[in-house]
mmCIF file with all atom_site columns, C-alpha atoms and ligand atoms in Angstrom:
data_model
loop_
_atom_site.group_PDB
_atom_site.id
_atom_site.type_symbol
_atom_site.label_atom_id
_atom_site.label_alt_id
_atom_site.label_comp_id
_atom_site.label_asym_id
_atom_site.label_entity_id
_atom_site.label_seq_id
_atom_site.pdbx_PDB_ins_code
_atom_site.Cartn_x
_atom_site.Cartn_y
_atom_site.Cartn_z
_atom_site.occupancy
_atom_site.B_iso_or_equiv
_atom_site.pdbx_formal_charge
_atom_site.auth_seq_id
_atom_site.auth_comp_id
_atom_site.auth_asym_id
_atom_site.auth_atom_id
_atom_site.pdbx_PDB_model_num
ATOM   1   C CA . MET A 1 1   ? -0.002  0.009   -0.024  1.00 0.00 ? 1   MET A CA 1
ATOM   2   C CA . HIS A 1 2   ? 1.135   3.582   -0.547  1.00 0.00 ? 2   HIS A CA 1
ATOM   3   C CA . ASN A 1 3   ? 2.050   6.026   2.191   1.00 0.00 ? 3   ASN A CA 1
ATOM   4   C CA . SER A 1 4   ? -1.519  6.979   2.881   1.00 0.00 ? 4   SER A CA 1
ATOM   5   C CA . ASP A 1 5   ? -4.020  4.442   4.188   1.00 0.00 ? 5   ASP A CA 1
ATOM   6   C CA . THR A 1 6   ? -6.186  4.783   1.165   1.00 0.00 ? 6   THR A CA 1
ATOM   7   C CA . CYS A 1 7   ? -6.003  1.920   -1.301  1.00 0.00 ? 7   CYS A CA 1
ATOM   8   C CA . ARG A 1 8   ? -5.579  3.174   -4.885  1.00 0.00 ? 8   ARG A CA 1
ATOM   9   C CA . ILE A 1 9   ? -7.824  1.301   -7.271  1.00 0.00 ? 9   ILE A CA 1
ATOM   10  C CA . VAL A 1 10  ? -7.869  1.121   -11.053 1.00 0.00 ? 10  VAL A CA 1
ATOM   11  C CA . VAL A 1 11  ? -11.115 -0.392  -12.442 1.00 0.00 ? 11  VAL A CA 1
ATOM   12  C CA . LEU A 1 12  ? -11.178 -2.001  -15.879 1.00 0.00 ? 12  LEU A CA 1
ATOM   13  C CA . ILE A 1 13  ? -14.526 -2.202  -17.705 1.00 0.00 ? 13  ILE A CA 1
ATOM   14  C CA . SER A 1 14  ? -15.915 -3.070  -21.141 1.00 0.00 ? 14  SER A CA 1
ATOM   15  C CA . GLY A 1 15  ? -19.588 -2.164  -20.838 1.00 0.00 ? 15  GLY A CA 1
ATOM   16  C CA . ASN A 1 16  ? -22.407 -0.926  -18.606 1.00 0.00 ? 16  ASN A CA 1
ATOM   17  C CA . GLY A 1 17  ? -20.388 -0.584  -15.412 1.00 0.00 ? 17  GLY A CA 1
ATOM   18  C CA . SER A 1 18  ? -23.114 -1.367  -12.899 1.00 0.00 ? 18  SER A CA 1
ATOM   19  C CA . ASN A 1 19  ? -20.501 -3.022  -10.658 1.00 0.00 ? 19  ASN A CA 1
ATOM   20  C CA . LEU A 1 20  ? -18.284 0.041   -11.023 1.00 0.00 ? 20  LEU A CA 1
ATOM   21  C CA . GLN A 1 21  ? -21.262 2.123   -9.896  1.00 0.00 ? 21  GLN A CA 1
ATOM   22  C CA . ALA A 1 22  ? -21.810 -0.047  -6.843  1.00 0.00 ? 22  ALA A CA 1
ATOM   23  C CA . ILE A 1 23  ? -18.154 0.368   -5.883  1.00 0.00 ? 23  ILE A CA 1
ATOM   24  C CA . ILE A 1 24  ? -18.264 4.140   -6.426  1.00 0.00 ? 24  ILE A CA 1
ATOM   25  C CA . ASP A 1 25  ? -21.390 4.325   -4.230  1.00 0.00 ? 25  ASP A CA 1
ATOM   26  C CA . GLN A 1 26  ? -19.831 2.324   -1.399  1.00 0.00 ? 26  GLN A CA 1
ATOM   27  C CA . ILE A 1 27  ? -16.674 4.401   -1.488  1.00 0.00 ? 27  ILE A CA 1
ATOM   28  C CA . ASP A 1 28  ? -18.812 7.516   -1.282  1.00 0.00 ? 28  ASP A CA 1
ATOM   29  C CA . THR A 1 29  ? -20.610 6.223   1.815   1.00 0.00 ? 29  THR A CA 1
ATOM   30  C CA . GLY A 1 30  ? -17.250 5.584   3.451   1.00 0.00 ? 30  GLY A CA 1
ATOM   31  C CA . THR A 1 31  ? -17.503 1.761   3.746   1.00 0.00 ? 31  THR A CA 1
ATOM   32  C CA . ILE A 1 32  ? -14.423 1.164   1.589   1.00 0.00 ? 32  ILE A CA 1
ATOM   33  C CA . PRO A 1 33  ? -11.169 2.919   2.565   1.00 0.00 ? 33  PRO A CA 1
ATOM   34  C CA . ALA A 1 34  ? -10.182 3.334   -1.091  1.00 0.00 ? 34  ALA A CA 1
ATOM   35  C CA . GLU A 1 35  ? -10.035 5.736   -3.974  1.00 0.00 ? 35  GLU A CA 1
ATOM   36  C CA . ILE A 1 36  ? -10.728 4.903   -7.618  1.00 0.00 ? 36  ILE A CA 1
ATOM   37  C CA . VAL A 1 37  ? -7.785  6.609   -9.300  1.00 0.00 ? 37  VAL A CA 1
ATOM   38  C CA . ALA A 1 38  ? -8.835  5.653   -12.859 1.00 0.00 ? 38  ALA A CA 1
ATOM   39  C CA . VAL A 1 39  ? -11.387 3.759   -14.880 1.00 0.00 ? 39  VAL A CA 1
ATOM   40  C CA . ILE A 1 40  ? -9.941  2.209   -18.069 1.00 0.00 ? 40  ILE A CA 1
ATOM   41  C CA . SER A 1 41  ? -11.892 0.574   -20.917 1.00 0.00 ? 41  SER A CA 1
ATOM   42  C CA . ASN A 1 42  ? -11.025 -1.308  -24.080 1.00 0.00 ? 42  ASN A CA 1
ATOM   43  C CA . ASN A 1 43  ? -14.241 0.065   -25.528 1.00 0.00 ? 43  ASN A CA 1
ATOM   44  C CA . GLU A 1 44  ? -14.694 3.797   -26.031 1.00 0.00 ? 44  GLU A CA 1
ATOM   45  C CA . THR A 1 45  ? -18.508 3.510   -25.936 1.00 0.00 ? 45  THR A CA 1
ATOM   46  C CA . ALA A 1 46  ? -18.644 1.746   -22.577 1.00 0.00 ? 46  ALA A CA 1
ATOM   47  C CA . HIS A 1 47  ? -21.380 3.332   -20.522 1.00 0.00 ? 47  HIS A CA 1
ATOM   48  C CA . GLY A 1 48  ? -19.224 2.881   -17.425 1.00 0.00 ? 48  GLY A CA 1
ATOM   49  C CA . LEU A 1 49  ? -16.934 5.646   -18.721 1.00 0.00 ? 49  LEU A CA 1
ATOM   50  C CA . GLU A 1 50  ? -19.856 8.076   -18.368 1.00 0.00 ? 50  GLU A CA 1
ATOM   51  C CA . ARG A 1 51  ? -20.450 6.873   -14.847 1.00 0.00 ? 51  ARG A CA 1
ATOM   52  C CA . ALA A 1 52  ? -16.812 7.507   -13.960 1.00 0.00 ? 52  ALA A CA 1
ATOM   53  C CA . LYS A 1 53  ? -16.853 11.025  -15.475 1.00 0.00 ? 53  LYS A CA 1
ATOM   54  C CA . LYS A 1 54  ? -20.005 11.866  -13.497 1.00 0.00 ? 54  LYS A CA 1
ATOM   55  C CA . SER A 1 55  ? -18.079 11.036  -10.351 1.00 0.00 ? 55  SER A CA 1
ATOM   56  C CA . HIS A 1 56  ? -15.024 13.047  -11.502 1.00 0.00 ? 56  HIS A CA 1
ATOM   57  C CA . ILE A 1 57  ? -12.861 9.942   -11.859 1.00 0.00 ? 57  ILE A CA 1
ATOM   58  C CA . SER A 1 58  ? -10.097 9.970   -14.495 1.00 0.00 ? 58  SER A CA 1
ATOM   59  C CA . THR A 1 59  ? -10.852 7.764   -17.499 1.00 0.00 ? 59  THR A CA 1
ATOM   60  C CA . ALA A 1 60  ? -8.751  6.279   -20.293 1.00 0.00 ? 60  ALA A CA 1
ATOM   61  C CA . VAL A 1 61  ? -9.458  4.077   -23.328 1.00 0.00 ? 61  VAL A CA 1
ATOM   62  C CA . VAL A 1 62  ? -6.962  1.568   -24.621 1.00 0.00 ? 62  VAL A CA 1
ATOM   63  C CA . ASN A 1 63  ? -8.751  0.315   -27.722 1.00 0.00 ? 63  ASN A CA 1
ATOM   64  C CA . ASN A 1 64  ? -7.980  -3.319  -28.519 1.00 0.00 ? 64  ASN A CA 1
ATOM   65  C CA . LYS A 1 65  ? -8.853  -2.727  -32.199 1.00 0.00 ? 65  LYS A CA 1
ATOM   66  C CA . GLN A 1 66  ? -5.749  -0.588  -32.521 1.00 0.00 ? 66  GLN A CA 1
ATOM   67  C CA . PHE A 1 67  ? -3.375  -3.438  -31.687 1.00 0.00 ? 67  PHE A CA 1
ATOM   68  C CA . ASP A 1 68  ? -2.191  -6.327  -33.799 1.00 0.00 ? 68  ASP A CA 1
ATOM   69  C CA . ASN A 1 69  ? -2.048  -8.965  -31.115 1.00 0.00 ? 69  ASN A CA 1
ATOM   70  C CA . ARG A 1 70  ? -2.906  -9.706  -27.496 1.00 0.00 ? 70  ARG A CA 1
ATOM   71  C CA . GLU A 1 71  ? 0.697   -9.272  -26.228 1.00 0.00 ? 71  GLU A CA 1
ATOM   72  C CA . GLU A 1 72  ? 1.001   -5.749  -27.614 1.00 0.00 ? 72  GLU A CA 1
ATOM   73  C CA . TYR A 1 73  ? -2.397  -4.783  -26.335 1.00 0.00 ? 73  TYR A CA 1
ATOM   74  C CA . ASP A 1 74  ? -1.780  -6.072  -22.826 1.00 0.00 ? 74  ASP A CA 1
ATOM   75  C CA . LYS A 1 75  ? 1.551   -4.285  -22.704 1.00 0.00 ? 75  LYS A CA 1
ATOM   76  C CA . ALA A 1 76  ? -0.069  -0.943  -23.623 1.00 0.00 ? 76  ALA A CA 1
ATOM   77  C CA . LEU A 1 77  ? -2.826  -1.603  -21.134 1.00 0.00 ? 77  LEU A CA 1
ATOM   78  C CA . ALA A 1 78  ? -0.326  -2.265  -18.321 1.00 0.00 ? 78  ALA A CA 1
ATOM   79  C CA . ASP A 1 79  ? 1.587   0.886   -19.231 1.00 0.00 ? 79  ASP A CA 1
ATOM   80  C CA . CYS A 1 80  ? -1.627  2.847   -18.908 1.00 0.00 ? 80  CYS A CA 1
ATOM   81  C CA . ILE A 1 81  ? -2.675  1.217   -15.623 1.00 0.00 ? 81  ILE A CA 1
ATOM   82  C CA . ASP A 1 82  ? 0.770   1.630   -14.055 1.00 0.00 ? 82  ASP A CA 1
ATOM   83  C CA . GLN A 1 83  ? 0.739   5.388   -14.615 1.00 0.00 ? 83  GLN A CA 1
ATOM   84  C CA . TYR A 1 84  ? -1.869  5.486   -11.847 1.00 0.00 ? 84  TYR A CA 1
ATOM   85  C CA . GLN A 1 85  ? 0.241   3.366   -9.468  1.00 0.00 ? 85  GLN A CA 1
ATOM   86  C CA . PRO A 1 86  ? -2.628  1.192   -8.223  1.00 0.00 ? 86  PRO A CA 1
ATOM   87  C CA . ASP A 1 87  ? -2.597  -1.009  -5.155  1.00 0.00 ? 87  ASP A CA 1
ATOM   88  C CA . LEU A 1 88  ? -5.461  -3.017  -6.651  1.00 0.00 ? 88  LEU A CA 1
ATOM   89  C CA . VAL A 1 89  ? -6.729  -3.649  -10.212 1.00 0.00 ? 89  VAL A CA 1
ATOM   90  C CA . VAL A 1 90  ? -10.454 -4.490  -10.264 1.00 0.00 ? 90  VAL A CA 1
ATOM   91  C CA . LEU A 1 91  ? -11.897 -6.250  -13.333 1.00 0.00 ? 91  LEU A CA 1
ATOM   92  C CA . ALA A 1 92  ? -15.535 -5.246  -13.493 1.00 0.00 ? 92  ALA A CA 1
ATOM   93  C CA . GLY A 1 93  ? -16.964 -6.755  -16.640 1.00 0.00 ? 93  GLY A CA 1
ATOM   94  C CA . PHE A 1 94  ? -13.672 -6.456  -18.522 1.00 0.00 ? 94  PHE A CA 1
ATOM   95  C CA . MET A 1 95  ? -14.409 -8.876  -21.312 1.00 0.00 ? 95  MET A CA 1
ATOM   96  C CA . ARG A 1 96  ? -10.967 -9.839  -22.481 1.00 0.00 ? 96  ARG A CA 1
ATOM   97  C CA . ILE A 1 97  ? -8.700  -12.851 -22.112 1.00 0.00 ? 97  ILE A CA 1
ATOM   98  C CA . LEU A 1 98  ? -5.454  -11.696 -20.499 1.00 0.00 ? 98  LEU A CA 1
ATOM   99  C CA . THR A 1 99  ? -1.949  -12.826 -21.282 1.00 0.00 ? 99  THR A CA 1
ATOM   100 C CA . PRO A 1 100 ? 0.070   -14.656 -18.552 1.00 0.00 ? 100 PRO A CA 1
ATOM   101 C CA . GLU A 1 101 ? 2.593   -11.774 -18.560 1.00 0.00 ? 101 GLU A CA 1
ATOM   102 C CA . PHE A 1 102 ? -0.109  -9.266  -17.796 1.00 0.00 ? 102 PHE A CA 1
ATOM   103 C CA . VAL A 1 103 ? -1.707  -11.442 -15.090 1.00 0.00 ? 103 VAL A CA 1
ATOM   104 C CA . ASN A 1 104 ? 1.635   -12.231 -13.448 1.00 0.00 ? 104 ASN A CA 1
ATOM   105 C CA . HIS A 1 105 ? 2.491   -8.492  -13.309 1.00 0.00 ? 105 HIS A CA 1
ATOM   106 C CA . TYR A 1 106 ? -0.575  -7.941  -11.137 1.00 0.00 ? 106 TYR A CA 1
ATOM   107 C CA . LEU A 1 107 ? -0.588  -11.235 -9.163  1.00 0.00 ? 107 LEU A CA 1
ATOM   108 C CA . GLY A 1 108 ? -1.976  -10.725 -5.725  1.00 0.00 ? 108 GLY A CA 1
ATOM   109 C CA . ARG A 1 109 ? -3.324  -7.286  -6.591  1.00 0.00 ? 109 ARG A CA 1
ATOM   110 C CA . MET A 1 110 ? -5.928  -7.974  -9.295  1.00 0.00 ? 110 MET A CA 1
ATOM   111 C CA . ILE A 1 111 ? -9.402  -9.360  -8.683  1.00 0.00 ? 111 ILE A CA 1
ATOM   112 C CA . ASN A 1 112 ? -12.361 -10.322 -10.889 1.00 0.00 ? 112 ASN A CA 1
ATOM   113 C CA . ILE A 1 113 ? -16.035 -10.932 -10.531 1.00 0.00 ? 113 ILE A CA 1
ATOM   114 C CA . HIS A 1 114 ? -17.502 -13.880 -12.401 1.00 0.00 ? 114 HIS A CA 1
ATOM   115 C CA . PRO A 1 115 ? -21.226 -14.658 -12.698 1.00 0.00 ? 115 PRO A CA 1
ATOM   116 C CA . SER A 1 116 ? -21.206 -18.294 -11.565 1.00 0.00 ? 116 SER A CA 1
ATOM   117 C CA . LEU A 1 117 ? -20.423 -20.389 -8.530  1.00 0.00 ? 117 LEU A CA 1
ATOM   118 C CA . LEU A 1 118 ? -16.820 -21.160 -9.550  1.00 0.00 ? 118 LEU A CA 1
ATOM   119 C CA . PRO A 1 119 ? -15.405 -23.703 -10.381 1.00 0.00 ? 119 PRO A CA 1
ATOM   120 C CA . LYS A 1 120 ? -18.684 -24.220 -12.183 1.00 0.00 ? 120 LYS A CA 1
ATOM   121 C CA . PHE A 1 121 ? -19.258 -22.449 -15.510 1.00 0.00 ? 121 PHE A CA 1
ATOM   122 C CA . ARG A 1 122 ? -15.991 -20.681 -16.297 1.00 0.00 ? 122 ARG A CA 1
ATOM   123 C CA . GLY A 1 123 ? -16.155 -18.514 -19.426 1.00 0.00 ? 123 GLY A CA 1
ATOM   124 C CA . LEU A 1 124 ? -19.238 -17.002 -21.088 1.00 0.00 ? 124 LEU A CA 1
ATOM   125 C CA . ASN A 1 125 ? -23.059 -17.496 -21.075 1.00 0.00 ? 125 ASN A CA 1
ATOM   126 C CA . THR A 1 126 ? -23.018 -18.719 -17.483 1.00 0.00 ? 126 THR A CA 1
ATOM   127 C CA . HIS A 1 127 ? -26.744 -18.067 -16.773 1.00 0.00 ? 127 HIS A CA 1
ATOM   128 C CA . GLN A 1 128 ? -27.924 -20.061 -19.807 1.00 0.00 ? 128 GLN A CA 1
ATOM   129 C CA . ARG A 1 129 ? -25.465 -22.850 -19.041 1.00 0.00 ? 129 ARG A CA 1
ATOM   130 C CA . ALA A 1 130 ? -26.662 -23.062 -15.388 1.00 0.00 ? 130 ALA A CA 1
ATOM   131 C CA . ILE A 1 131 ? -30.333 -23.330 -16.513 1.00 0.00 ? 131 ILE A CA 1
ATOM   132 C CA . ASP A 1 132 ? -29.488 -25.873 -19.204 1.00 0.00 ? 132 ASP A CA 1
ATOM   133 C CA . ALA A 1 133 ? -27.594 -27.999 -16.691 1.00 0.00 ? 133 ALA A CA 1
ATOM   134 C CA . GLY A 1 134 ? -30.658 -28.121 -14.469 1.00 0.00 ? 134 GLY A CA 1
ATOM   135 C CA . GLU A 1 135 ? -28.884 -26.406 -11.546 1.00 0.00 ? 135 GLU A CA 1
ATOM   136 C CA . ILE A 1 136 ? -31.001 -25.342 -8.630  1.00 0.00 ? 136 ILE A CA 1
ATOM   137 C CA . LYS A 1 137 ? -28.342 -22.983 -7.298  1.00 0.00 ? 137 LYS A CA 1
ATOM   138 C CA . HIS A 1 138 ? -26.310 -20.396 -9.156  1.00 0.00 ? 138 HIS A CA 1
ATOM   139 C CA . GLY A 1 139 ? -24.538 -17.231 -8.144  1.00 0.00 ? 139 GLY A CA 1
ATOM   140 C CA . VAL A 1 140 ? -21.459 -15.107 -8.380  1.00 0.00 ? 140 VAL A CA 1
ATOM   141 C CA . SER A 1 141 ? -17.807 -15.369 -7.315  1.00 0.00 ? 141 SER A CA 1
ATOM   142 C CA . VAL A 1 142 ? -15.048 -12.839 -6.567  1.00 0.00 ? 142 VAL A CA 1
ATOM   143 C CA . HIS A 1 143 ? -11.556 -14.205 -7.058  1.00 0.00 ? 143 HIS A CA 1
ATOM   144 C CA . PHE A 1 144 ? -7.909  -13.228 -7.413  1.00 0.00 ? 144 PHE A CA 1
ATOM   145 C CA . VAL A 1 145 ? -6.818  -13.459 -11.016 1.00 0.00 ? 145 VAL A CA 1
ATOM   146 C CA . THR A 1 146 ? -4.219  -16.078 -11.973 1.00 0.00 ? 146 THR A CA 1
ATOM   147 C CA . PRO A 1 147 ? -3.081  -17.017 -15.482 1.00 0.00 ? 147 PRO A CA 1
ATOM   148 C CA . GLU A 1 148 ? -5.679  -19.749 -16.037 1.00 0.00 ? 148 GLU A CA 1
ATOM   149 C CA . LEU A 1 149 ? -9.069  -18.231 -17.018 1.00 0.00 ? 149 LEU A CA 1
ATOM   150 C CA . ASP A 1 150 ? -11.576 -17.897 -14.038 1.00 0.00 ? 150 ASP A CA 1
ATOM   151 C CA . ASN A 1 151 ? -9.441  -20.275 -11.995 1.00 0.00 ? 151 ASN A CA 1
ATOM   152 C CA . GLY A 1 152 ? -7.853  -18.097 -9.284  1.00 0.00 ? 152 GLY A CA 1
ATOM   153 C CA . PRO A 1 153 ? -8.557  -18.533 -5.608  1.00 0.00 ? 153 PRO A CA 1
ATOM   154 C CA . VAL A 1 154 ? -12.127 -17.549 -4.741  1.00 0.00 ? 154 VAL A CA 1
ATOM   155 C CA . ILE A 1 155 ? -12.570 -15.028 -1.896  1.00 0.00 ? 155 ILE A CA 1
ATOM   156 C CA . VAL A 1 156 ? -16.363 -14.799 -1.642  1.00 0.00 ? 156 VAL A CA 1
ATOM   157 C CA . GLN A 1 157 ? -19.461 -16.199 -3.352  1.00 0.00 ? 157 GLN A CA 1
ATOM   158 C CA . SER A 1 158 ? -23.132 -15.313 -3.145  1.00 0.00 ? 158 SER A CA 1
ATOM   159 C CA . VAL A 1 159 ? -25.778 -17.908 -3.983  1.00 0.00 ? 159 VAL A CA 1
ATOM   160 C CA . VAL A 1 160 ? -29.117 -17.426 -5.670  1.00 0.00 ? 160 VAL A CA 1
ATOM   161 C CA . GLN A 1 161 ? -31.826 -20.101 -6.233  1.00 0.00 ? 161 GLN A CA 1
ATOM   162 C CA . ILE A 1 162 ? -32.873 -20.993 -9.754  1.00 0.00 ? 162 ILE A CA 1
ATOM   163 C CA . GLN A 1 163 ? -36.644 -21.215 -9.901  1.00 0.00 ? 163 GLN A CA 1
ATOM   164 C CA . LYS A 1 164 ? -38.472 -23.262 -12.559 1.00 0.00 ? 164 LYS A CA 1
ATOM   165 C CA . ASN A 1 165 ? -39.807 -20.090 -14.254 1.00 0.00 ? 165 ASN A CA 1
ATOM   166 C CA . ASP A 1 166 ? -36.470 -18.249 -14.309 1.00 0.00 ? 166 ASP A CA 1
ATOM   167 C CA . SER A 1 167 ? -35.295 -16.959 -17.703 1.00 0.00 ? 167 SER A CA 1
ATOM   168 C CA . VAL A 1 168 ? -31.746 -15.979 -18.515 1.00 0.00 ? 168 VAL A CA 1
ATOM   169 C CA . GLN A 1 169 ? -32.761 -12.373 -17.881 1.00 0.00 ? 169 GLN A CA 1
ATOM   170 C CA . SER A 1 170 ? -34.459 -12.924 -14.531 1.00 0.00 ? 170 SER A CA 1
ATOM   171 C CA . LEU A 1 171 ? -31.528 -15.024 -13.361 1.00 0.00 ? 171 LEU A CA 1
ATOM   172 C CA . ALA A 1 172 ? -29.008 -12.435 -14.562 1.00 0.00 ? 172 ALA A CA 1
ATOM   173 C CA . ASP A 1 173 ? -30.991 -9.777  -12.653 1.00 0.00 ? 173 ASP A CA 1
ATOM   174 C CA . LYS A 1 174 ? -30.838 -11.792 -9.434  1.00 0.00 ? 174 LYS A CA 1
ATOM   175 C CA . VAL A 1 175 ? -27.102 -12.410 -9.898  1.00 0.00 ? 175 VAL A CA 1
ATOM   176 C CA . HIS A 1 176 ? -26.412 -8.751  -10.597 1.00 0.00 ? 176 HIS A CA 1
ATOM   177 C CA . LYS A 1 177 ? -28.057 -7.737  -7.357  1.00 0.00 ? 177 LYS A CA 1
ATOM   178 C CA . GLU A 1 178 ? -25.673 -10.001 -5.450  1.00 0.00 ? 178 GLU A CA 1
ATOM   179 C CA . GLU A 1 179 ? -22.715 -8.815  -7.493  1.00 0.00 ? 179 GLU A CA 1
ATOM   180 C CA . HIS A 1 180 ? -23.361 -5.302  -6.298  1.00 0.00 ? 180 HIS A CA 1
ATOM   181 C CA . LYS A 1 181 ? -23.181 -6.450  -2.693  1.00 0.00 ? 181 LYS A CA 1
ATOM   182 C CA . ILE A 1 182 ? -20.191 -8.816  -2.748  1.00 0.00 ? 182 ILE A CA 1
ATOM   183 C CA . TYR A 1 183 ? -17.799 -6.900  -5.004  1.00 0.00 ? 183 TYR A CA 1
ATOM   184 C CA . PRO A 1 184 ? -17.720 -3.816  -2.752  1.00 0.00 ? 184 PRO A CA 1
ATOM   185 C CA . LEU A 1 185 ? -17.458 -6.145  0.252   1.00 0.00 ? 185 LEU A CA 1
ATOM   186 C CA . ALA A 1 186 ? -14.444 -8.053  -1.162  1.00 0.00 ? 186 ALA A CA 1
ATOM   187 C CA . ILE A 1 187 ? -12.798 -4.780  -2.172  1.00 0.00 ? 187 ILE A CA 1
ATOM   188 C CA . SER A 1 188 ? -13.281 -3.346  1.341   1.00 0.00 ? 188 SER A CA 1
ATOM   189 C CA . TRP A 1 189 ? -11.560 -6.472  2.785   1.00 0.00 ? 189 TRP A CA 1
ATOM   190 C CA . PHE A 1 190 ? -8.611  -5.987  0.405   1.00 0.00 ? 190 PHE A CA 1
ATOM   191 C CA . ALA A 1 191 ? -8.418  -2.238  1.159   1.00 0.00 ? 191 ALA A CA 1
ATOM   192 C CA . MET A 1 192 ? -8.380  -2.971  4.902   1.00 0.00 ? 192 MET A CA 1
ATOM   193 C CA . GLY A 1 193 ? -5.569  -5.485  4.401   1.00 0.00 ? 193 GLY A CA 1
ATOM   194 C CA . ARG A 1 194 ? -7.775  -8.390  5.528   1.00 0.00 ? 194 ARG A CA 1
ATOM   195 C CA . ILE A 1 195 ? -7.451  -10.559 2.464   1.00 0.00 ? 195 ILE A CA 1
ATOM   196 C CA . LYS A 1 196 ? -4.182  -11.319 0.797   1.00 0.00 ? 196 LYS A CA 1
ATOM   197 C CA . PHE A 1 197 ? -2.970  -13.684 -1.893  1.00 0.00 ? 197 PHE A CA 1
ATOM   198 C CA . ASP A 1 198 ? 0.791   -14.209 -1.751  1.00 0.00 ? 198 ASP A CA 1
ATOM   199 C CA . GLN A 1 199 ? 0.913   -16.169 -5.043  1.00 0.00 ? 199 GLN A CA 1
ATOM   200 C CA . GLU A 1 200 ? 0.342   -19.483 -3.265  1.00 0.00 ? 200 GLU A CA 1
ATOM   201 C CA . LYS A 1 201 ? -1.908  -18.929 -0.324  1.00 0.00 ? 201 LYS A CA 1
ATOM   202 C CA . LEU A 1 202 ? -5.110  -16.958 0.189   1.00 0.00 ? 202 LEU A CA 1
ATOM   203 C CA . THR A 1 203 ? -5.460  -15.614 3.688   1.00 0.00 ? 203 THR A CA 1
ATOM   204 C CA . PHE A 1 204 ? -8.232  -13.786 5.561   1.00 0.00 ? 204 PHE A CA 1
ATOM   205 C CA . ASP A 1 205 ? -7.189  -11.991 8.757   1.00 0.00 ? 205 ASP A CA 1
ATOM   206 C CA . GLU A 1 206 ? -3.827  -13.829 8.488   1.00 0.00 ? 206 GLU A CA 1
ATOM   207 C CA . LYS A 1 207 ? -5.457  -17.278 8.505   1.00 0.00 ? 207 LYS A CA 1
ATOM   208 C CA . GLU A 1 208 ? -5.531  -19.493 5.393   1.00 0.00 ? 208 GLU A CA 1
ATOM   209 C CA . LEU A 1 209 ? -8.882  -19.374 3.568   1.00 0.00 ? 209 LEU A CA 1
ATOM   210 C CA . ALA A 1 210 ? -9.153  -22.881 2.244   1.00 0.00 ? 210 ALA A CA 1
ATOM   211 C CA . GLN A 1 211 ? -12.781 -22.443 1.127   1.00 0.00 ? 211 GLN A CA 1
ATOM   212 C CA . PRO A 1 212 ? -14.477 -19.282 -0.146  1.00 0.00 ? 212 PRO A CA 1
ATOM   213 C CA . ILE A 1 213 ? -16.722 -17.336 2.165   1.00 0.00 ? 213 ILE A CA 1
ATOM   214 C CA . VAL A 1 214 ? -20.245 -18.183 1.011   1.00 0.00 ? 214 VAL A CA 1
ATOM   215 C CA . LEU A 1 215 ? -23.219 -15.831 1.474   1.00 0.00 ? 215 LEU A CA 1
ATOM   216 C CA . GLU A 1 216 ? -26.500 -17.758 1.118   1.00 0.00 ? 216 GLU A CA 1
HETATM 217 C C1 . LIG B 2 .   ? -21.096 -8.803  -14.659 1.00 0.00 ? 1   LIG B C1 1
HETATM 218 O O1 . LIG B 2 .   ? -22.250 -9.631  -14.599 1.00 0.00 ? 1   LIG B O1 1
HETATM 219 C C2 . LIG B 2 .   ? -19.830 -9.611  -14.397 1.00 0.00 ? 1   LIG B C2 1
HETATM 220 O O2 . LIG B 2 .   ? -20.032 -10.652 -13.508 1.00 0.00 ? 1   LIG B O2 1
HETATM 221 C C3 . LIG B 2 .   ? -19.547 -10.120 -15.805 1.00 0.00 ? 1   LIG B C3 1
HETATM 222 O O3 . LIG B 2 .   ? -19.847 -9.034  -16.646 1.00 0.00 ? 1   LIG B O3 1
HETATM 223 C C4 . LIG B 2 .   ? -20.920 -8.245  -16.089 1.00 0.00 ? 1   LIG B C4 1
HETATM 224 C C5 . LIG B 2 .   ? -20.558 -6.772  -16.100 1.00 0.00 ? 1   LIG B C5 1
HETATM 225 O O4 . LIG B 2 .   ? -21.671 -6.039  -15.726 1.00 0.00 ? 1   LIG B O4 1
HETATM 226 N N1 . LIG B 2 .   ? -18.185 -10.498 -15.912 1.00 0.00 ? 1   LIG B N1 1
HETATM 227 C C6 . LIG B 2 .   ? -17.825 -11.580 -16.596 1.00 0.00 ? 1   LIG B C6 1
HETATM 228 O O5 . LIG B 2 .   ? -18.598 -12.314 -17.210 1.00 0.00 ? 1   LIG B O5 1
HETATM 229 C C7 . LIG B 2 .   ? -16.351 -11.879 -16.610 1.00 0.00 ? 1   LIG B C7 1
HETATM 230 N N2 . LIG B 2 .   ? -16.045 -13.189 -17.090 1.00 0.00 ? 1   LIG B N2 1
HETATM 231 P P1 . LIG B 2 .   ? -21.466 -4.458  -15.436 1.00 0.00 ? 1   LIG B P1 1
HETATM 232 O O6 . LIG B 2 .   ? -20.727 -3.870  -16.564 1.00 0.00 ? 1   LIG B O6 1
HETATM 233 O O7 . LIG B 2 .   ? -22.873 -3.976  -15.321 1.00 0.00 ? 1   LIG B O7 1
HETATM 234 O O8 . LIG B 2 .   ? -20.724 -4.372  -14.138 1.00 0.00 ? 1   LIG B O8 1
#
């Protein structure tokens, strides 16, 4: 952490930014000892950029269409992020696969939110896949990012029930509501120094967290 007690956060987004908004709101109410120092998007039309500007947060776009390959893009993205000297990088609907070099650069200081109860349903279309699989429970996970996609140690999960009449949309709405609770919560734990991932071991209040914290 930097000299001050405030955790410097860079948030990466690709779209709507409702999770970004939930984090901004919780910082404003004083429940997270952190400051969002920049919001960066790969997509210049991402609505989340407007949300950031409304809250007077610096924004930047590193457009993936302007790069020939993933390695060059991730290098430019890291250069942009590092200008802001973050303590934590928060992926909030950043819809890109990241190179191992990029992930390793931020190991232990980059987290992601994924709309499933990991390790179930890594990747895309998680709500549809949960319904198709006949699951009765679904949910959302916050995890540290490691090089393998959606496979890093899970900090916290929130569970929702799948009802017979749930559609992809109704299920997504339920999951989103939980996302907006658990992402700010996980970020507050990181900002207070309560959760740490030292590249091998995930700890909560200095004790190993062998299983994620589950909110039912
Ligand atoms: C969220 O549902 C998040 O879990 C998902 O993108 C959405 C972004 O919504 N992330 C992933 O699927 C990552 N694999 P938002 O832009 O409204 O925060």
